[in-house]
Short mmCIF file of C-alpha atoms and ligand atoms in Angstrom, two decimals:
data_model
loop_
_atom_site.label_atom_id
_atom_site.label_comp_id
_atom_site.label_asym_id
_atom_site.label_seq_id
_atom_site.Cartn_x
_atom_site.Cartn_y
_atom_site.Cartn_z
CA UNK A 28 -1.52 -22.91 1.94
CA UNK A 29 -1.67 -24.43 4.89
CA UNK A 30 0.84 -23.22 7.83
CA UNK A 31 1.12 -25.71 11.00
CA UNK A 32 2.03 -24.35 14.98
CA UNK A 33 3.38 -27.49 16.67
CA UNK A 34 3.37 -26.97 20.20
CA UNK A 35 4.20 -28.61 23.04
CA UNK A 36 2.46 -30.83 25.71
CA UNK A 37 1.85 -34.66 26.02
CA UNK A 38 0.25 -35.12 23.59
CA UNK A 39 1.55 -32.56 21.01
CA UNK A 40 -0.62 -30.67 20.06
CA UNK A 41 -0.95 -28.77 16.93
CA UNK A 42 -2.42 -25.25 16.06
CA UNK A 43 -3.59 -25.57 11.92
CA UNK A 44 -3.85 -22.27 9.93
CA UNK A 45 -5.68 -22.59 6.46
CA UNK A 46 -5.06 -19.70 4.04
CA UNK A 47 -6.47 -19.57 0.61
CA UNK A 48 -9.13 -17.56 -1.67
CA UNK A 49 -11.20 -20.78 -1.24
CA UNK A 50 -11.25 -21.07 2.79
CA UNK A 51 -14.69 -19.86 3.09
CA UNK A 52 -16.10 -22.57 1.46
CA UNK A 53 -14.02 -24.63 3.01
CA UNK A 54 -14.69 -24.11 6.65
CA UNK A 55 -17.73 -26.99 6.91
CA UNK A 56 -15.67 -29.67 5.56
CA UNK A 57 -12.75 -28.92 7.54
CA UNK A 58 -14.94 -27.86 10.76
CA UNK A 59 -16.96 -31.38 10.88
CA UNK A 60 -13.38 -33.25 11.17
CA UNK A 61 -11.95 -31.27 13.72
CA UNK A 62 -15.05 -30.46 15.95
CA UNK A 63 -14.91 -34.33 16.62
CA UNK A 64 -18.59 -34.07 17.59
CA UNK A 65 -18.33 -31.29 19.64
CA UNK A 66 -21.32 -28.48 19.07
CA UNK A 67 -20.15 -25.25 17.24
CA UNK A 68 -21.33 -21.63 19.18
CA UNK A 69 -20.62 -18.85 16.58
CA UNK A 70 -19.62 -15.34 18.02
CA UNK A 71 -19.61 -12.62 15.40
CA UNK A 72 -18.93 -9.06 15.86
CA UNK A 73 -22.26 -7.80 14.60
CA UNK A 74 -21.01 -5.72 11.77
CA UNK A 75 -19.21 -8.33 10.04
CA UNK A 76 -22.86 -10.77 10.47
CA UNK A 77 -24.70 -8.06 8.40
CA UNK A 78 -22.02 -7.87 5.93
CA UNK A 79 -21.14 -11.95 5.33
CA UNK A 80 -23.85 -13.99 7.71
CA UNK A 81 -26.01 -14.51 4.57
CA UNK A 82 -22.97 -15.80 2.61
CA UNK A 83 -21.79 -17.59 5.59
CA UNK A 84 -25.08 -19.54 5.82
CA UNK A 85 -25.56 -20.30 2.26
CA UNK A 86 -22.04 -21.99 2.51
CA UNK A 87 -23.26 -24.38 4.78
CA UNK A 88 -21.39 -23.17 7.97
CA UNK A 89 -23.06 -25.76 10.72
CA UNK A 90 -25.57 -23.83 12.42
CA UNK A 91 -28.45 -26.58 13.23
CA UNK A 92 -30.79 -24.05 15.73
CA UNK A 93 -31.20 -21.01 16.73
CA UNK A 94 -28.48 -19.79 19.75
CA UNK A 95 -25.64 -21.33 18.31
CA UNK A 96 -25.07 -17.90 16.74
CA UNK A 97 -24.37 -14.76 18.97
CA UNK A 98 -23.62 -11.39 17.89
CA UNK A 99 -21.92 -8.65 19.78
CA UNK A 100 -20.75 -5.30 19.43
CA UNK A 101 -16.52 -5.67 18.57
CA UNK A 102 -15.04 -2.15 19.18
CA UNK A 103 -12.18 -1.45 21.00
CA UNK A 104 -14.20 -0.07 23.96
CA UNK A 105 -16.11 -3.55 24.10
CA UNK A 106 -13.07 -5.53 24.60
CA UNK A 107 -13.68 -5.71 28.11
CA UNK A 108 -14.63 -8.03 30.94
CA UNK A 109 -18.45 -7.03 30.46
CA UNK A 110 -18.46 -8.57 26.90
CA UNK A 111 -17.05 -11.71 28.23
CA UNK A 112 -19.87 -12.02 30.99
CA UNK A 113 -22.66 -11.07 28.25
CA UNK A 114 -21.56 -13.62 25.65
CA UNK A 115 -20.89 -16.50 28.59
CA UNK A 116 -24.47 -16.09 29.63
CA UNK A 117 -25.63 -16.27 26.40
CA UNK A 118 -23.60 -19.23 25.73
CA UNK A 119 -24.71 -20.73 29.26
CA UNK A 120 -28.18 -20.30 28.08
CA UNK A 121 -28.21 -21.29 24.61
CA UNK A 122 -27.13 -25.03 26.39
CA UNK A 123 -23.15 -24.45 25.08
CA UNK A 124 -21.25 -27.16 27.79
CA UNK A 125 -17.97 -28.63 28.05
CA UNK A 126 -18.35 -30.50 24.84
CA UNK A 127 -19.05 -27.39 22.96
CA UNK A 128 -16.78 -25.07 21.16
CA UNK A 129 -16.38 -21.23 20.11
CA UNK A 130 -15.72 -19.96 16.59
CA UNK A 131 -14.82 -16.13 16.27
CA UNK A 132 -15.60 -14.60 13.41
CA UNK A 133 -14.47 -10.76 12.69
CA UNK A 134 -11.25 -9.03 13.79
CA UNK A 135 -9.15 -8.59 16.65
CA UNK A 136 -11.45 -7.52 19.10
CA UNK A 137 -13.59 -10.73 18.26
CA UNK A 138 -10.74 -12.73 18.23
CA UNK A 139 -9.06 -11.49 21.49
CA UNK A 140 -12.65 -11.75 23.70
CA UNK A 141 -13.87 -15.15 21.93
CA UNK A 142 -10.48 -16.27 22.59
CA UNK A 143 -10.57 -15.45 25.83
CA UNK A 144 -14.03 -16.50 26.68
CA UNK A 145 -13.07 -19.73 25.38
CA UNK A 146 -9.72 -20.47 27.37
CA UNK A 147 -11.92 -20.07 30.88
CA UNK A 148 -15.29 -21.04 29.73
CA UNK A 149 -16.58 -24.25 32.17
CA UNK A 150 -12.51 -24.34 32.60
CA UNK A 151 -11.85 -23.90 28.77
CA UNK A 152 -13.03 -25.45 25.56
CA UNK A 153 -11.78 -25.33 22.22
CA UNK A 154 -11.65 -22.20 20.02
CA UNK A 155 -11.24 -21.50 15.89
CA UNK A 156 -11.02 -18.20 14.77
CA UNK A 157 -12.06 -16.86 11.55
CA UNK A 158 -10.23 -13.60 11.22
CA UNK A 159 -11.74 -11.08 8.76
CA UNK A 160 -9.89 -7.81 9.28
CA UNK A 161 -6.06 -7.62 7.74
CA UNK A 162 -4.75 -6.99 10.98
CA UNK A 163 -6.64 -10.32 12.41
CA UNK A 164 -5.73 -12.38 9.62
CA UNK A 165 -1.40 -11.47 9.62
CA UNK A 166 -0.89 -11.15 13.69
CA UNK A 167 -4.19 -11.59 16.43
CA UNK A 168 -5.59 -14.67 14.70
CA UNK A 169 -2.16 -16.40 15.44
CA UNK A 170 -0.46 -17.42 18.37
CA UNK A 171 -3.20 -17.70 21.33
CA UNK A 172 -2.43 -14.25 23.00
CA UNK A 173 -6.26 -13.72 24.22
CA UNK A 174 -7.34 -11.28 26.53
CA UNK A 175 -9.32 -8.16 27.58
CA UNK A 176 -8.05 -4.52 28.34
CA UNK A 177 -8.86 -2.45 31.19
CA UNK A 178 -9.22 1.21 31.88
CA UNK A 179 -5.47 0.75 33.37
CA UNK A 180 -4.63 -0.35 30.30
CA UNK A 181 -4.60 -2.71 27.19
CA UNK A 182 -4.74 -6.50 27.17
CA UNK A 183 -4.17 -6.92 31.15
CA UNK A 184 -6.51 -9.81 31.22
CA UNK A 185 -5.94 -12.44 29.30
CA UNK A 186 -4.50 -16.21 28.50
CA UNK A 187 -2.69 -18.34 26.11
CA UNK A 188 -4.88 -20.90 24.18
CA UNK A 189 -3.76 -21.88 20.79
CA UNK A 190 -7.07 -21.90 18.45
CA UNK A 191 -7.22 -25.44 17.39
CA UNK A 192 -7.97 -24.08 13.72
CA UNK A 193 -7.45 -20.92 12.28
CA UNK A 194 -9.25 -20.22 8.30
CA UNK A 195 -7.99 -17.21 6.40
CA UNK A 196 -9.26 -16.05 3.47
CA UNK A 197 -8.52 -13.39 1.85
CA UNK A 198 -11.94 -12.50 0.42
CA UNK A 199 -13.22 -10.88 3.65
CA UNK A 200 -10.66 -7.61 3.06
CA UNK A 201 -12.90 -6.94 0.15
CA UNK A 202 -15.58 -5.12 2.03
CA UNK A 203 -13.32 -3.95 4.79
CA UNK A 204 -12.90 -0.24 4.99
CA UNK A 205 -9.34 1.91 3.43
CA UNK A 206 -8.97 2.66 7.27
CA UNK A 207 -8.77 -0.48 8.65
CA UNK A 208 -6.76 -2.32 6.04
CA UNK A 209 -4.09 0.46 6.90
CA UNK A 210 -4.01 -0.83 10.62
CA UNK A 211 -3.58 -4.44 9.67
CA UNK A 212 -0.65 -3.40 7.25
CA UNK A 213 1.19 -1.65 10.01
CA UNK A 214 1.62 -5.53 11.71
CA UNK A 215 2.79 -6.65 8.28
CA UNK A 216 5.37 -3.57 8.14
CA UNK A 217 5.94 -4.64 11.52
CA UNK A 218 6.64 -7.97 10.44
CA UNK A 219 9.03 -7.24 7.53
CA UNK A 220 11.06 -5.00 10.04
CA UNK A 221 11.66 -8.32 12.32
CA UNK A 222 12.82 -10.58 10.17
CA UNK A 223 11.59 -10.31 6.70
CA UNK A 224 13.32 -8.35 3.98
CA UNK A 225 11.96 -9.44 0.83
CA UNK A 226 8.59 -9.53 2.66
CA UNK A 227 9.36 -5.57 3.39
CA UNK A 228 10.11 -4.62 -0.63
CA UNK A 229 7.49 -6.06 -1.69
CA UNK A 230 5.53 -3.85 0.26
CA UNK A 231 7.68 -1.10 -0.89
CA UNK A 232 7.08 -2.15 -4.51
CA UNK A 233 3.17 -3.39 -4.17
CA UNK A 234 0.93 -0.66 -2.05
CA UNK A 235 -1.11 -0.11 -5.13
CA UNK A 236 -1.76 -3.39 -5.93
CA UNK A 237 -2.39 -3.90 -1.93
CA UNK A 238 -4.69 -1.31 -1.51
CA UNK A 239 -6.62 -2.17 -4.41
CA UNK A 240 -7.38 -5.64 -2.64
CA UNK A 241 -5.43 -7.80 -5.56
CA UNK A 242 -5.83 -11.63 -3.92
CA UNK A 243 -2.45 -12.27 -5.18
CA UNK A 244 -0.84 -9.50 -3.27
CA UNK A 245 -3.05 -9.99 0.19
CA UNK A 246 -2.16 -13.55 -0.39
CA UNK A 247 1.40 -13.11 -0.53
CA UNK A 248 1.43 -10.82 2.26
CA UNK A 249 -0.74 -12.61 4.62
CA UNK A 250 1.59 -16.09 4.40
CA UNK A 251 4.64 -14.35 4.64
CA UNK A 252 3.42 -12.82 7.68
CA UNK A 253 1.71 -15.81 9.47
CA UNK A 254 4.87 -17.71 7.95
CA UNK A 255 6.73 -15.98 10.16
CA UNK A 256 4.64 -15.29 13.41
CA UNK A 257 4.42 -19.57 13.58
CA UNK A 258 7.85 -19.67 13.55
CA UNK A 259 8.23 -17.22 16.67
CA UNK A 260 5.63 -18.46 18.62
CA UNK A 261 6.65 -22.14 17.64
CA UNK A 262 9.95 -21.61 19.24
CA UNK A 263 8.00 -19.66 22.46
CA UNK A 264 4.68 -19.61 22.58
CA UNK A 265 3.90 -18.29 25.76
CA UNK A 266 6.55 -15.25 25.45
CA UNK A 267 9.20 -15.86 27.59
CA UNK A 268 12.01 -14.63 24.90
CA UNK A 269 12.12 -14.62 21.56
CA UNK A 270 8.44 -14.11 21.23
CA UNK A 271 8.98 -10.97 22.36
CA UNK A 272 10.21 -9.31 19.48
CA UNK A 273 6.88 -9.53 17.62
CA UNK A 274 5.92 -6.36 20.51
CA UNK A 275 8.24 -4.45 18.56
CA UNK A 276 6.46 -0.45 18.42
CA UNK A 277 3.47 -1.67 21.12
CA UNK A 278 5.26 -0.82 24.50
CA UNK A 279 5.42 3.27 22.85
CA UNK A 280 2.01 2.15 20.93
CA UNK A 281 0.23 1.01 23.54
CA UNK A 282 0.61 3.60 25.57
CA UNK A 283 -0.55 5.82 22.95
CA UNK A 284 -3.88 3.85 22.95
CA UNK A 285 -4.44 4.17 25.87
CA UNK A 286 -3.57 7.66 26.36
CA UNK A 287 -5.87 8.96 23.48
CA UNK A 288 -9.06 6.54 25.27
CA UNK A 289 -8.42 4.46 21.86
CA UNK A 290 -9.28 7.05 19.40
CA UNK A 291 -6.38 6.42 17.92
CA UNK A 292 -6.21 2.95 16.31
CA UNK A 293 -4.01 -0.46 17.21
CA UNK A 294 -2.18 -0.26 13.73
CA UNK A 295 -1.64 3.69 13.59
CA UNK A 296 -0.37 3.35 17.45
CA UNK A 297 1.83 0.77 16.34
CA UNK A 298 3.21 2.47 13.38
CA UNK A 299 4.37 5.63 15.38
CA UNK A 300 5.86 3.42 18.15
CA UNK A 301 8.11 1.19 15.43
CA UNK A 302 9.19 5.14 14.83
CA UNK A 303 9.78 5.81 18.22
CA UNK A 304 11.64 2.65 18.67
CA UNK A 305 13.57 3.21 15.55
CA UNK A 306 14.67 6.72 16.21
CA UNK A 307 16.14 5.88 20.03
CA UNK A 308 17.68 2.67 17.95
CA UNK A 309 19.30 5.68 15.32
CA UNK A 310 20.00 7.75 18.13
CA UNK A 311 21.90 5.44 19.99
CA UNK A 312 23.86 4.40 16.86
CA UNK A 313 22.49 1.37 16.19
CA UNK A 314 20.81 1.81 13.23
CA UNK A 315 21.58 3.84 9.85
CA UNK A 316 19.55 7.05 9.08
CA UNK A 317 18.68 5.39 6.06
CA UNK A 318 16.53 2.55 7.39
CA UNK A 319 15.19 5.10 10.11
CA UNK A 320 13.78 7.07 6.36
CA UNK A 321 12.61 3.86 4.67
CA UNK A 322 10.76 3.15 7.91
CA UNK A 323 9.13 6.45 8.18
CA UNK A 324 8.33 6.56 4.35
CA UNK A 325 6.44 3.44 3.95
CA UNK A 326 4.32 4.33 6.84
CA UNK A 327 3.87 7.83 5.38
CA UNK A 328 2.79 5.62 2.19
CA UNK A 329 -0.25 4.16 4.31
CA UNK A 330 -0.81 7.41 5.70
CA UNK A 331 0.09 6.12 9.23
CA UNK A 332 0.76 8.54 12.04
CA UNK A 333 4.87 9.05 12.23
CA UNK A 334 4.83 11.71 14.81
CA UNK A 335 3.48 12.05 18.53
CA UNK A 336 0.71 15.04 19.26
CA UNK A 337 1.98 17.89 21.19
CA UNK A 338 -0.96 17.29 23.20
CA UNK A 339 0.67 13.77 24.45
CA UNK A 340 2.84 14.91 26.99
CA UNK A 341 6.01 12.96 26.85
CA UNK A 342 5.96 11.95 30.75
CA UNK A 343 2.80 10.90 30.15
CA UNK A 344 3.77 8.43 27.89
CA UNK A 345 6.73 7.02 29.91
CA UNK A 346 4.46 6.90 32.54
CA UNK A 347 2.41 4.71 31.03
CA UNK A 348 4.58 2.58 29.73
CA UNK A 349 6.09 1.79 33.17
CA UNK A 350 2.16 0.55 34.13
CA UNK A 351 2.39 -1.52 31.08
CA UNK A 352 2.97 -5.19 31.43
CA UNK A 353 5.67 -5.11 28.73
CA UNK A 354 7.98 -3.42 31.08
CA UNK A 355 10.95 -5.59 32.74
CA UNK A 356 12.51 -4.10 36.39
CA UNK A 357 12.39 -0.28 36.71
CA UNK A 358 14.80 0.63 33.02
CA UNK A 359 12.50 0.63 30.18
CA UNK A 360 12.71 -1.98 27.94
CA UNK A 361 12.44 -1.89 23.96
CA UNK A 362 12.44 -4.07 21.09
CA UNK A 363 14.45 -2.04 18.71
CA UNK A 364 15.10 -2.02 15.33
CA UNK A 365 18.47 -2.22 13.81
CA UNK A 366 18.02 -2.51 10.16
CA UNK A 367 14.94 -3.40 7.44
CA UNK A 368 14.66 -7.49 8.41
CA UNK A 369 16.52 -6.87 12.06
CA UNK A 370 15.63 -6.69 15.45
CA UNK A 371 17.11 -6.74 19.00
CA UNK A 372 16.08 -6.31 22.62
CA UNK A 373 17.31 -3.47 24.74
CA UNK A 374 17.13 -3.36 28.44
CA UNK A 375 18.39 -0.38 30.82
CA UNK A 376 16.99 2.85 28.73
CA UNK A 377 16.52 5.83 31.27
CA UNK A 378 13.29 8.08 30.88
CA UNK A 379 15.19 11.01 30.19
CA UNK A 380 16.56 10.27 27.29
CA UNK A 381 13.53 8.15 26.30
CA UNK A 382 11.73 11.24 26.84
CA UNK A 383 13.91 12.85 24.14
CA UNK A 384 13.39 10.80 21.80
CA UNK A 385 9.10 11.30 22.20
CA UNK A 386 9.84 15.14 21.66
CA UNK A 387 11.56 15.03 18.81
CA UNK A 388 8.87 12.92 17.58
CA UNK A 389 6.61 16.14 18.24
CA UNK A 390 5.43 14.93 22.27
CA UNK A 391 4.84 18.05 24.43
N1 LIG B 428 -4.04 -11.55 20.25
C1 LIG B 428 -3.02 -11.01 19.61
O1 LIG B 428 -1.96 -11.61 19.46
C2 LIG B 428 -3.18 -9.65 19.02
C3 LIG B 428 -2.25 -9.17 18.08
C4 LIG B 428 -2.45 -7.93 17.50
C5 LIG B 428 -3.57 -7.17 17.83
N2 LIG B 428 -4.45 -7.65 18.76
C6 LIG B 428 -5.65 -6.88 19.12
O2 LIG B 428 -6.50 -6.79 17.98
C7 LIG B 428 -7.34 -5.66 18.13
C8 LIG B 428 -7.44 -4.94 16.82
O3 LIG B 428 -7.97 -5.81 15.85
P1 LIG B 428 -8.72 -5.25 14.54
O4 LIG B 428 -7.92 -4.15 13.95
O5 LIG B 428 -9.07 -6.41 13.71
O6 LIG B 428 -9.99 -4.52 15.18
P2 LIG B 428 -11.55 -4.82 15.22
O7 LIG B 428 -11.87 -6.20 15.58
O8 LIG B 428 -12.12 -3.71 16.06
O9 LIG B 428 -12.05 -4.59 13.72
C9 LIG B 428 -11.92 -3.32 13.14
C10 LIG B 428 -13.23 -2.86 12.47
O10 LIG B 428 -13.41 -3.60 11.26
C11 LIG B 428 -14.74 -4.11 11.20
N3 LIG B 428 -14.65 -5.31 10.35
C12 LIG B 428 -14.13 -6.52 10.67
N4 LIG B 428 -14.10 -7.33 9.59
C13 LIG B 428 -14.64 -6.62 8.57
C14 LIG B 428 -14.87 -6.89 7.18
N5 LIG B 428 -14.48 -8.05 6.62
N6 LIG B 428 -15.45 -5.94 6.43
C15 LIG B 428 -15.81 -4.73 6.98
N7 LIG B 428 -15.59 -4.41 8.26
C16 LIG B 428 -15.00 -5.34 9.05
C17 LIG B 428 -15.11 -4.32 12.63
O11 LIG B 428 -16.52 -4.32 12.81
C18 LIG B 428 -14.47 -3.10 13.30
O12 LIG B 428 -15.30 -1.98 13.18
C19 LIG B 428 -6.76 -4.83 19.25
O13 LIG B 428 -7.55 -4.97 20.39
C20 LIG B 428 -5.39 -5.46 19.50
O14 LIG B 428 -4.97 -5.34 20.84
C21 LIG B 428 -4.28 -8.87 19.36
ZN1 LIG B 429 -0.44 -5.38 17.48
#
């Protein structure tokens, strides 16, 4: 399948996302068209190298000398301004220029600093990205959101630069570990819960098949996904509105990362913040008990955190989520669910009864 992000500008340009069990080997073919001549610098996170570089090679993907392939270290902690500086010199001396151009390979953390490296490298060349976590190939792949975190927080650093190409293939989620596929299916629960019902019962009706990696069931949950990200961002890609809904369970999860110096993972965050956001939705009579259960349940399926721990204090949480960039004015500000497929934004929450909500979700 092939999914196309038309964007604006003169001319228009286009953002092209390949997904398919055959994308691997497809990458050189489709690479030599749209490099246009341009010289391709691989950056891998280092873990997925040793696990697909041989593969990767054998496939033909263009590497004609040594330097145009540079590994780093891709965990949550590297995401940071450091990592940009050590890949840019290595870039700057392996001869990458103007007329060069990055490909990421590995998750979001590869995606997000390549990205980023790319959008203000010699004053920005092209990027691809070739996502191979499931949370990289249904959400951070997509969309041009690149960036950095800082010890203030996550992401606050960072453009918007489409990837000119995006390949997906579903093959990579074989060797990724039970752990991380569960983060990358919190983004597709949190996708279903925007706008896509029948997306959201098939997950209800599919996690064996999921787990056990079935191509036909990644498949169909990966395009539905990116299906419906390109829409969003299509209509606003640099988040001025509508765009904003796809934060839905970050402004709560964020803070959460941050708070717990990222031992607790993007996905699981997520998951307990589309709770969060879910409960204050219930509590505020916007949404049935009965989706607030479903929503719980089929993270309890993935074994995804649904409640806060005591040892999160619940100011702390608010407090953090007024430093975060999400925030609009003083009032907190939520994307809130208000049934399975339905989502709205709510300004002009007060901390007190925010803070309410995060206790009875088990916050001290
Ligand atoms: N830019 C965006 O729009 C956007 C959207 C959502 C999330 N994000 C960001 O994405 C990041 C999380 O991404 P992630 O969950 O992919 O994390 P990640 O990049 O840290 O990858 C998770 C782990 O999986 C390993 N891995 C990757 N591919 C593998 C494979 N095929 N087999 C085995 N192991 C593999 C990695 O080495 C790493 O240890 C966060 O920083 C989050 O903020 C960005
Ligand atoms: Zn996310």
């Amino acid at each position: 399948m092939k999914v196309d992000i038309a964007l604006g500008g003169t001319p228009p340009h286009v953002s092209e996302i390949f997904i398919g069990e055959d994308v691997m080997e497809a990458v050189p073919g489709a690479l030599e068209g749209a490099l246009g001549g341009r010289s391709a610098y691989w950056i891998w996170d280092e873990a997925v190298w040793s696990l697909w570089g041989r593969k990767a090679l054998d496939l033909g993907w263009p590497v004609q000398r040594e330097g145009q392939v540079i590994l780093f270290t891709a965990t949550e902690p590297d995401k940071r301004l450091a990592s940009v500086e050590f890949l840019a010199r290595r870039l700057v001396n392996a001869g990458a220029g103007r007329d060069s151009a990055i490909i990421a390979v590995g998750g979001g953390v590869t995606g997000d600093v390549a990205g980023f490296l790319a959008s203000i490298y010699m004053r920005g060349i092209p990027c691809f990205q070739v996502p191979t976590t499931l949370l990289a190939q249904v959400d951070s792949s997509i969309g041009g959101k690149t960036g950095v975190d800082l010890p203030e927080g996550k992401n606050l650093l960072g453009t918007f630069q489409q990837p000119k190409q995006v390949y997906i293939d579903p093959g990579f989620i074989a060797t990724l570990p039970d752990e991380e596929l569960r983060q990358g299916m919190s983004e597709v629960i949190k996708s279903a819960m925007i706008g896509d019902e029948v997306l959201w019962k098939f997950v209800e009706n599919s996690s064996d098949a999921i787990r056990k990696r079935e191509p036909d069931a990644l498949l169909r949950v990966i395009c539905a996904s990116c299906l419906l990200k390109s829409r969003i961002v299509q209509a606003d890609e640099k988040e001025s509105g509508r765009r904003r809904v796809l934060n839905l369970g970050h402004t709560v999860g964020h803070a959460l990362e941050k708070l717990t110096g990222f031992r607790l993972k993007h996905g699981d965050c997520v998951a307990t913040g589309m709770v969060a956001a879910a409960t204050l939705s219930h509590r505020l009579g916007k949404m049935q008990a009965e989706d607030l259960e479903r929503l719980e349940s089929i993270c309890r399926t993935w074994g995804m955190p649904v409640r806060i721990p005591a040892s999160i204090g619940s100011q702390a949480i608010v407090d953090a989520i007024h430093s975060d960039k999400k925030r609009i004015g003083e009032k907190l500000h939520f994307i809130m669910p208000v049934r399975i497929g339905k989502v709205i934004e709510f300004t002009g929450i007060d901390d007190g009864e925010f803070s309410k909500v995060l206790k009875s979700l088990g916050a001290g």
